[in-house]
Coordinates of C-alpha atoms in Angstrom, one line a residue:
M1 CA -97.4 -35.7 2.7
G2 CA -99.9 -37.7 4.2
E3 CA -102.2 -40.6 2.9
K4 CA -105.5 -38.6 2.6
P5 CA -105.6 -35.5 0.3
A6 CA -106.9 -33.4 3.2
E7 CA -104.0 -34.5 5.6
R8 CA -101.3 -33.7 2.9
I9 CA -99.0 -30.9 3.5
V10 CA -97.6 -29.4 0.4
Y11 CA -95.4 -26.2 1.0
F12 CA -96.2 -24.5 -2.4
E13 CA -99.8 -26.2 -3.3
H14 CA -101.8 -23.5 -2.3
V15 CA -99.8 -20.8 -4.1
R16 CA -99.4 -23.0 -7.2
E17 CA -103.1 -23.2 -7.5
L18 CA -103.5 -19.4 -7.3
L19 CA -100.6 -18.9 -9.7
V20 CA -102.0 -21.3 -12.4
E21 CA -105.6 -19.9 -12.1
G22 CA -104.7 -16.2 -12.0
F23 CA -102.4 -16.5 -15.1
Q24 CA -105.0 -18.2 -17.0
Q25 CA -107.9 -15.7 -15.9
R26 CA -105.2 -12.8 -17.1
G27 CA -105.1 -14.7 -20.6
H28 CA -101.7 -16.4 -20.3
E29 CA -100.7 -20.1 -20.2
V30 CA -98.2 -21.0 -17.3
E31 CA -96.2 -23.8 -16.0
V32 CA -95.3 -23.6 -12.6
E33 CA -92.1 -25.5 -11.3
A34 CA -91.2 -25.9 -7.5
V35 CA -87.6 -26.0 -6.6
T36 CA -86.5 -28.7 -4.0
S37 CA -83.3 -26.8 -2.5
H38 CA -81.1 -27.9 0.4
P39 CA -83.1 -26.6 3.4
T40 CA -79.9 -25.1 5.4
A41 CA -77.0 -24.9 2.9
N42 CA -75.5 -21.7 2.2
L43 CA -76.9 -19.3 -0.3
G44 CA -74.4 -20.1 -3.2
V45 CA -75.4 -23.7 -3.3
R46 CA -79.2 -22.9 -3.2
A47 CA -78.9 -20.5 -6.1
R48 CA -77.0 -22.7 -8.2
R49 CA -79.6 -25.4 -7.5
V50 CA -82.4 -23.0 -8.6
L51 CA -80.3 -22.6 -11.7
R52 CA -80.1 -26.2 -12.5
V53 CA -83.9 -26.5 -12.4
I54 CA -84.4 -23.8 -14.8
Q55 CA -82.2 -25.1 -17.1
E56 CA -83.8 -28.4 -16.9
T57 CA -87.4 -27.1 -17.3
A58 CA -87.0 -23.7 -19.3
S59 CA -85.2 -25.3 -22.0
R60 CA -88.2 -26.8 -23.6
D61 CA -89.5 -23.3 -25.1
D62 CA -88.8 -19.9 -25.1
A63 CA -91.2 -18.5 -22.7
L64 CA -90.7 -15.6 -20.3
L65 CA -89.5 -16.5 -16.7
H66 CA -90.8 -15.1 -13.5
L67 CA -89.2 -16.2 -10.2
V68 CA -91.0 -16.1 -6.8
G69 CA -89.3 -17.0 -3.6
H70 CA -90.5 -17.1 -0.2
S71 CA -88.2 -16.2 2.7
T72 CA -84.7 -17.4 1.8
G73 CA -86.3 -18.5 -1.5
G74 CA -86.4 -14.9 -2.3
L75 CA -82.5 -14.4 -1.8
D76 CA -82.0 -17.8 -4.0
A77 CA -84.1 -15.9 -6.7
R78 CA -81.9 -12.6 -6.6
G79 CA -78.7 -14.5 -6.4
V80 CA -79.5 -16.8 -9.3
V81 CA -80.7 -13.9 -11.4
S82 CA -78.1 -11.4 -10.4
T83 CA -75.0 -13.6 -10.0
W84 CA -75.2 -17.2 -11.6
M85 CA -77.3 -16.5 -14.9
P86 CA -75.0 -13.5 -16.1
R87 CA -71.9 -16.0 -15.7
E88 CA -73.6 -19.4 -16.8
A89 CA -76.8 -18.7 -18.7
P90 CA -77.1 -15.5 -20.1
E91 CA -79.5 -16.7 -22.7
L92 CA -81.9 -17.6 -19.6
L93 CA -81.1 -14.2 -18.0
R94 CA -82.8 -12.5 -21.3
R95 CA -85.9 -14.3 -20.8
V96 CA -86.3 -13.0 -16.9
R97 CA -89.1 -10.6 -16.3
T98 CA -89.9 -10.4 -12.7
V99 CA -88.2 -11.5 -9.3
V100 CA -90.7 -11.5 -6.4
S101 CA -89.5 -11.9 -2.7
V102 CA -92.1 -13.0 0.0
A103 CA -91.2 -12.5 3.9
T104 CA -87.4 -12.4 2.5
P105 CA -84.8 -11.3 4.9
H106 CA -82.9 -9.0 2.4
H107 CA -81.0 -7.3 5.1
G108 CA -80.9 -10.4 7.4
T109 CA -82.4 -11.4 10.5
P110 CA -81.1 -11.2 14.3
L111 CA -82.6 -14.4 14.7
A112 CA -80.1 -16.0 12.7
G113 CA -77.4 -14.7 15.0
F114 CA -79.0 -16.3 18.1
F115 CA -79.3 -19.7 16.7
Q116 CA -75.7 -19.1 15.4
Q117 CA -74.4 -18.1 18.8
D118 CA -72.5 -20.9 20.7
K119 CA -73.6 -23.1 17.8
R120 CA -77.2 -23.6 19.5
G121 CA -78.9 -23.6 16.0
E122 CA -76.7 -26.4 15.1
M123 CA -77.1 -28.3 18.1
L124 CA -81.1 -28.0 18.3
L125 CA -81.3 -29.1 14.5
R126 CA -78.7 -31.8 14.7
L127 CA -81.0 -33.1 17.7
L128 CA -84.1 -33.1 15.7
W129 CA -82.1 -34.9 13.0
L130 CA -80.6 -37.5 15.1
F131 CA -83.6 -38.3 17.2
T132 CA -86.0 -38.6 13.8
V133 CA -83.7 -40.6 11.8
F134 CA -82.7 -42.8 14.9
A135 CA -86.3 -43.5 15.2
L136 CA -87.0 -44.5 11.6
R137 CA -83.7 -46.4 11.1
R138 CA -84.0 -48.6 14.6
G139 CA -87.1 -50.5 13.4
S140 CA -89.1 -48.6 15.7
R141 CA -91.2 -47.3 13.0
P142 CA -94.3 -49.5 13.8
M143 CA -94.3 -48.5 17.5
T144 CA -93.5 -44.8 16.6
F145 CA -96.5 -44.5 14.4
L146 CA -98.7 -46.5 16.5
A147 CA -98.1 -44.1 19.2
F148 CA -98.6 -41.2 17.0
R149 CA -102.2 -42.9 15.9
L150 CA -102.9 -43.3 19.8
F151 CA -102.0 -39.7 20.8
Y152 CA -104.3 -38.4 17.9
S153 CA -107.2 -40.5 18.9
L154 CA -106.8 -39.1 22.5
S155 CA -106.8 -35.6 21.0
Q156 CA -109.7 -36.1 19.1
A157 CA -111.5 -37.2 22.4
G158 CA -110.4 -34.0 23.9
H159 CA -112.1 -31.8 21.2
Q160 CA -115.4 -33.2 21.7
L161 CA -114.9 -31.6 25.2
G162 CA -114.4 -28.3 23.4
L163 CA -110.7 -28.1 23.0
Q164 CA -109.2 -26.6 19.8
D165 CA -107.3 -28.5 17.0
T166 CA -103.7 -27.6 17.6
V167 CA -100.3 -27.8 15.6
A168 CA -99.4 -31.1 17.6
D169 CA -102.6 -32.5 16.6
K170 CA -101.8 -31.5 12.9
V171 CA -98.2 -32.9 13.0
T172 CA -99.6 -35.9 14.7
R173 CA -102.1 -36.6 12.2
L174 CA -99.4 -36.1 9.4
L175 CA -96.9 -38.5 10.9
A176 CA -99.5 -41.1 11.7
H177 CA -100.2 -41.6 8.0
L178 CA -96.8 -41.3 6.4
T179 CA -96.2 -43.7 3.8
P180 CA -92.9 -45.6 3.7
T181 CA -91.9 -43.4 0.9
E182 CA -92.7 -40.3 2.6
Q183 CA -91.0 -41.7 5.5
A184 CA -87.8 -42.0 3.7
T185 CA -88.1 -38.5 2.2
L186 CA -88.4 -37.0 5.7
E187 CA -85.3 -38.8 6.7
E188 CA -83.3 -37.6 4.0
F189 CA -84.6 -34.1 4.6
L190 CA -83.6 -34.2 8.1
S191 CA -80.3 -35.7 7.0
Q192 CA -79.5 -32.7 5.1
V193 CA -80.4 -30.4 7.9
G194 CA -78.0 -32.1 10.0
K195 CA -75.1 -32.2 7.6
D196 CA -74.9 -28.5 6.5
Q197 CA -76.4 -25.5 8.3
S198 CA -74.3 -22.8 6.8
L199 CA -77.3 -20.9 5.8
I200 CA -77.7 -19.9 9.3
E201 CA -74.6 -17.5 9.2
D202 CA -75.5 -16.5 5.9
L203 CA -78.6 -14.8 7.0
T204 CA -76.9 -12.7 9.8
P205 CA -77.5 -9.0 9.2
G206 CA -73.5 -8.5 9.0
R207 CA -73.4 -11.2 6.0
M208 CA -76.2 -9.8 4.1
E209 CA -74.8 -6.5 4.0
G210 CA -72.0 -8.2 2.0
F211 CA -74.4 -10.4 -0.2
N212 CA -76.2 -7.1 -1.1
R213 CA -73.2 -5.5 -2.2
E214 CA -72.4 -8.5 -4.4
T215 CA -75.7 -9.1 -5.8
V216 CA -76.9 -6.2 -7.8
D217 CA -80.2 -6.1 -9.3
Q218 CA -80.4 -6.7 -13.1
P219 CA -81.5 -3.5 -15.0
N220 CA -84.1 -5.2 -17.3
V221 CA -85.6 -7.4 -14.5
R222 CA -88.5 -5.9 -12.1
Y223 CA -88.3 -6.7 -8.5
G224 CA -91.3 -6.7 -6.0
S225 CA -91.6 -7.8 -2.7
V226 CA -94.4 -8.9 -0.3
I227 CA -94.1 -7.6 3.3
T228 CA -95.4 -9.5 6.4
G229 CA -95.7 -8.4 10.2
A230 CA -97.5 -10.1 12.9
P231 CA -99.3 -8.2 15.8
P232 CA -96.5 -7.9 18.5
P233 CA -97.1 -10.3 21.4
S234 CA -99.5 -9.5 24.1
L235 CA -101.9 -10.9 26.5
K236 CA -104.9 -9.8 24.5
V237 CA -103.6 -11.7 21.5
L238 CA -102.7 -14.8 23.7
L239 CA -106.4 -14.8 24.7
Q240 CA -107.4 -14.6 21.3
V241 CA -105.3 -17.6 20.4
I242 CA -106.6 -19.5 23.0
T243 CA -110.4 -19.1 22.6
G244 CA -110.0 -18.8 19.0
K245 CA -112.2 -15.6 19.1
D246 CA -111.4 -12.2 18.2
D247 CA -112.7 -10.7 21.1
P248 CA -113.2 -12.9 24.0
G249 CA -115.5 -12.6 26.6
L250 CA -116.1 -13.5 30.4
G251 CA -117.8 -17.0 29.3
D252 CA -114.6 -17.9 27.4
M253 CA -112.2 -17.1 30.2
V254 CA -113.9 -19.9 32.4
S255 CA -114.4 -22.6 29.6
L256 CA -112.6 -25.7 28.9
R257 CA -110.5 -24.1 26.1
M258 CA -108.5 -22.3 28.8
M259 CA -107.1 -25.4 30.3
D260 CA -105.7 -26.6 27.0
P261 CA -102.0 -25.9 27.5
E262 CA -101.1 -26.4 23.7
P263 CA -102.2 -23.1 22.5
Q264 CA -100.4 -21.2 25.3
A265 CA -97.2 -23.1 24.6
I266 CA -97.2 -22.6 20.7
Y267 CA -97.8 -19.1 21.3
G268 CA -95.2 -18.8 23.8
V269 CA -92.7 -20.3 21.2
W270 CA -94.0 -17.8 18.5
S271 CA -93.6 -15.0 21.0
F272 CA -90.0 -16.1 21.8
L273 CA -88.9 -16.2 18.0
H274 CA -90.7 -12.6 17.6
K275 CA -88.5 -11.2 20.3
K276 CA -85.3 -13.0 19.3
S277 CA -86.2 -11.7 15.5
A278 CA -85.2 -8.1 17.1
P279 CA -86.9 -5.8 14.9
D280 CA -85.7 -2.9 16.7
S281 CA -82.0 -4.3 16.8
R282 CA -79.4 -1.8 16.2
E283 CA -77.5 -4.7 14.3
L284 CA -80.2 -4.7 11.9
R285 CA -79.0 -1.8 9.5
T286 CA -81.7 -1.4 6.7
P287 CA -81.9 1.7 4.2
D288 CA -84.7 4.4 4.7
P289 CA -87.3 3.1 2.4
R290 CA -88.3 5.2 -0.7
P291 CA -91.3 7.2 -0.6
E292 CA -93.7 5.1 -2.0
Q293 CA -92.3 2.0 0.1
A294 CA -92.7 4.0 3.3
Q295 CA -96.2 4.9 2.4
A296 CA -97.1 1.2 1.8
L297 CA -95.6 0.3 5.1
R298 CA -97.3 2.9 7.0
A299 CA -100.7 2.1 5.5
A300 CA -100.5 -1.6 6.5
F301 CA -98.6 -1.3 9.9
G302 CA -98.8 2.4 10.8
E303 CA -95.8 4.5 11.9
G304 CA -94.5 1.9 14.1
Y305 CA -93.4 -0.6 11.3
R306 CA -89.7 -0.6 12.3
S307 CA -90.8 -2.6 15.4
R308 CA -92.7 -5.2 13.4
S309 CA -91.7 -8.7 12.6
D310 CA -93.3 -11.8 11.1
G311 CA -92.1 -13.8 13.9
I312 CA -88.7 -14.8 11.8
V313 CA -88.0 -11.8 9.8
P314 CA -88.1 -8.3 10.8
T315 CA -90.6 -6.4 8.8
R316 CA -88.5 -3.6 7.7
S317 CA -85.7 -6.4 6.3
Q318 CA -88.2 -7.5 3.8
V319 CA -88.5 -4.6 1.7
W320 CA -86.6 -4.9 -2.0
G321 CA -88.0 -3.1 -5.0
Q322 CA -91.7 -2.5 -5.5
V323 CA -93.9 -3.0 -2.4
L324 CA -96.6 -5.4 -3.9
S325 CA -98.4 -5.9 -0.7
A326 CA -98.0 -5.4 3.0
V327 CA -100.1 -7.3 5.3
T328 CA -100.7 -8.3 8.9
A329 CA -99.6 -11.9 8.5
D330 CA -96.8 -14.2 10.1
H331 CA -94.0 -15.9 8.3
L332 CA -96.0 -18.8 6.9
D333 CA -99.5 -17.1 6.6
V334 CA -98.8 -15.9 3.0
M335 CA -97.8 -19.3 1.8
G336 CA -101.5 -20.6 2.4
H337 CA -100.5 -22.0 6.1
F338 CA -103.0 -20.2 8.2
D339 CA -106.0 -21.5 10.1
E340 CA -109.2 -21.8 7.9
P341 CA -110.5 -25.2 7.7
P342 CA -110.8 -27.6 6.2
D343 CA -108.8 -26.1 3.2
Y344 CA -106.0 -24.2 5.1
V345 CA -103.9 -25.4 8.1
G346 CA -101.7 -23.0 10.3
W347 CA -98.5 -23.9 11.9
L348 CA -97.6 -20.5 13.8
E349 CA -100.0 -19.4 16.4
S350 CA -99.5 -15.6 15.8
G351 CA -102.8 -14.0 16.3
S352 CA -102.6 -12.4 12.8
H353 CA -106.1 -13.3 12.0
F354 CA -104.8 -13.8 8.2
R355 CA -107.5 -15.8 6.2
G356 CA -108.3 -16.5 2.6
V357 CA -109.5 -13.3 1.4
Q358 CA -106.2 -11.8 2.3
F359 CA -104.1 -14.5 0.9
R360 CA -106.0 -14.3 -2.5
G361 CA -105.6 -10.7 -2.3
V362 CA -101.8 -10.8 -1.8
W363 CA -101.3 -13.3 -4.8
S364 CA -103.6 -11.3 -6.9
R365 CA -101.2 -8.2 -6.6
V366 CA -98.2 -10.5 -7.3
L367 CA -100.1 -11.8 -10.5
D368 CA -100.8 -8.2 -11.5
F369 CA -97.1 -7.3 -11.3
M370 CA -95.8 -10.4 -13.0
V371 CA -98.1 -9.7 -16.1
G372 CA -97.0 -6.0 -16.2
A373 CA -100.6 -4.6 -15.0
I374 CA -99.1 -2.7 -11.8

C-alpha cells in the first residue's frame, strides 16, 4: 500500500524477492504465488482457500510444489497438504515436496485464549473495523487523510529535534498516501475481520491439540520450521528501544529522545502481548523436542528457551519437523519487517536487534531445505 515505492507495505515482498533470487542462484526456475486468505476465518476455511489458489496456479505445468506459511499460514499449509489435498487433489499432493512453517503456533498460543475471554478479542477487532469503515464510508475521507498528512508533517518536525521515526509515523505515512483503490481494499480487509473471527478460538492450545491429532503429516513431504523468540521485556531493552542504541550511555538518558513517549508506548504494548502469550503457561502442552530440535533451540536461546516468546507465539509452540533456523526475533522480523531503513520497516518494538544479515541467513536455510541441500 502507499503511493510511493518507498512507502509501500507488502507483507511478503521481501521474502518473495529472496526466494526468487535464491532459487535462481541454486539453478532452479521458480514462480512464487502469495495467497490472500480471510485474515481471521477458521483454519478449515483458510486451508480450502489455499487449495483453490494452488489449483488455479499450479495447473499450468507439473512443477514441484513447496509451501511456506508465516504464523497461522503455517497451519494452513499443513492443513491443505494433510487434509484437503488427499481428498480433493491427490495429483497435486504428489507434487508437494516441502512444507515450511515460520513462527507458527503449532501447539497454540495462550494469547488467543486471552482475546477470546469475554469476547474481548472480538470486541477490539470489531471496534477497529467499525471505526475505520465509518471514517471511509461517511465521506470524511478527505478530512481524515488531511489530518494524517498534518500529523505526519508535525512528526517530521519532531525528528529534526532528534526524535525517532516510530510506528505511528509509519502508519500515518502509509494512510496519508492511500489511493482510492487501496482505501477500498483496506475497507474490505477490515470488513472481513469484523464478520468472522473464529480463528481466535482455533488457536487456543486446547483446540490445537485436536487439530494436530486430525492433521497427520504426509510421509512423502518434508516438514521444516523457523523458530523465533525475542528478548523478554526488561528495563534495559526498553532503554535500547527508546534510544535506538545497543548500549545507551548517560548522555542518551538526558537526550530529547527520552522525552518521546511513542517508543515507550509501543514497547509497552509489545511487553503486554509477550506476557499474555504466556510461554510458561501450563495450558500450553508441547511434546518434548527431539534431540536435534532441542540442540537447535538451546544454541539459539539457551536452556531457558521454554520461557521464550516472539511476542505472539511461544517459542516452544513453533517447533514442527526439522528446525531450519532458530533466531532472536519477534513475530514479524523474519518476514522482513524490522528496522533497517530505508529498505526495511519494523512494526513491533521488541529490542530483538534483528537485521538484514539475519534475515538473509534465515531464508538461505529455508531455500537449502526446499532444494534438498539440508
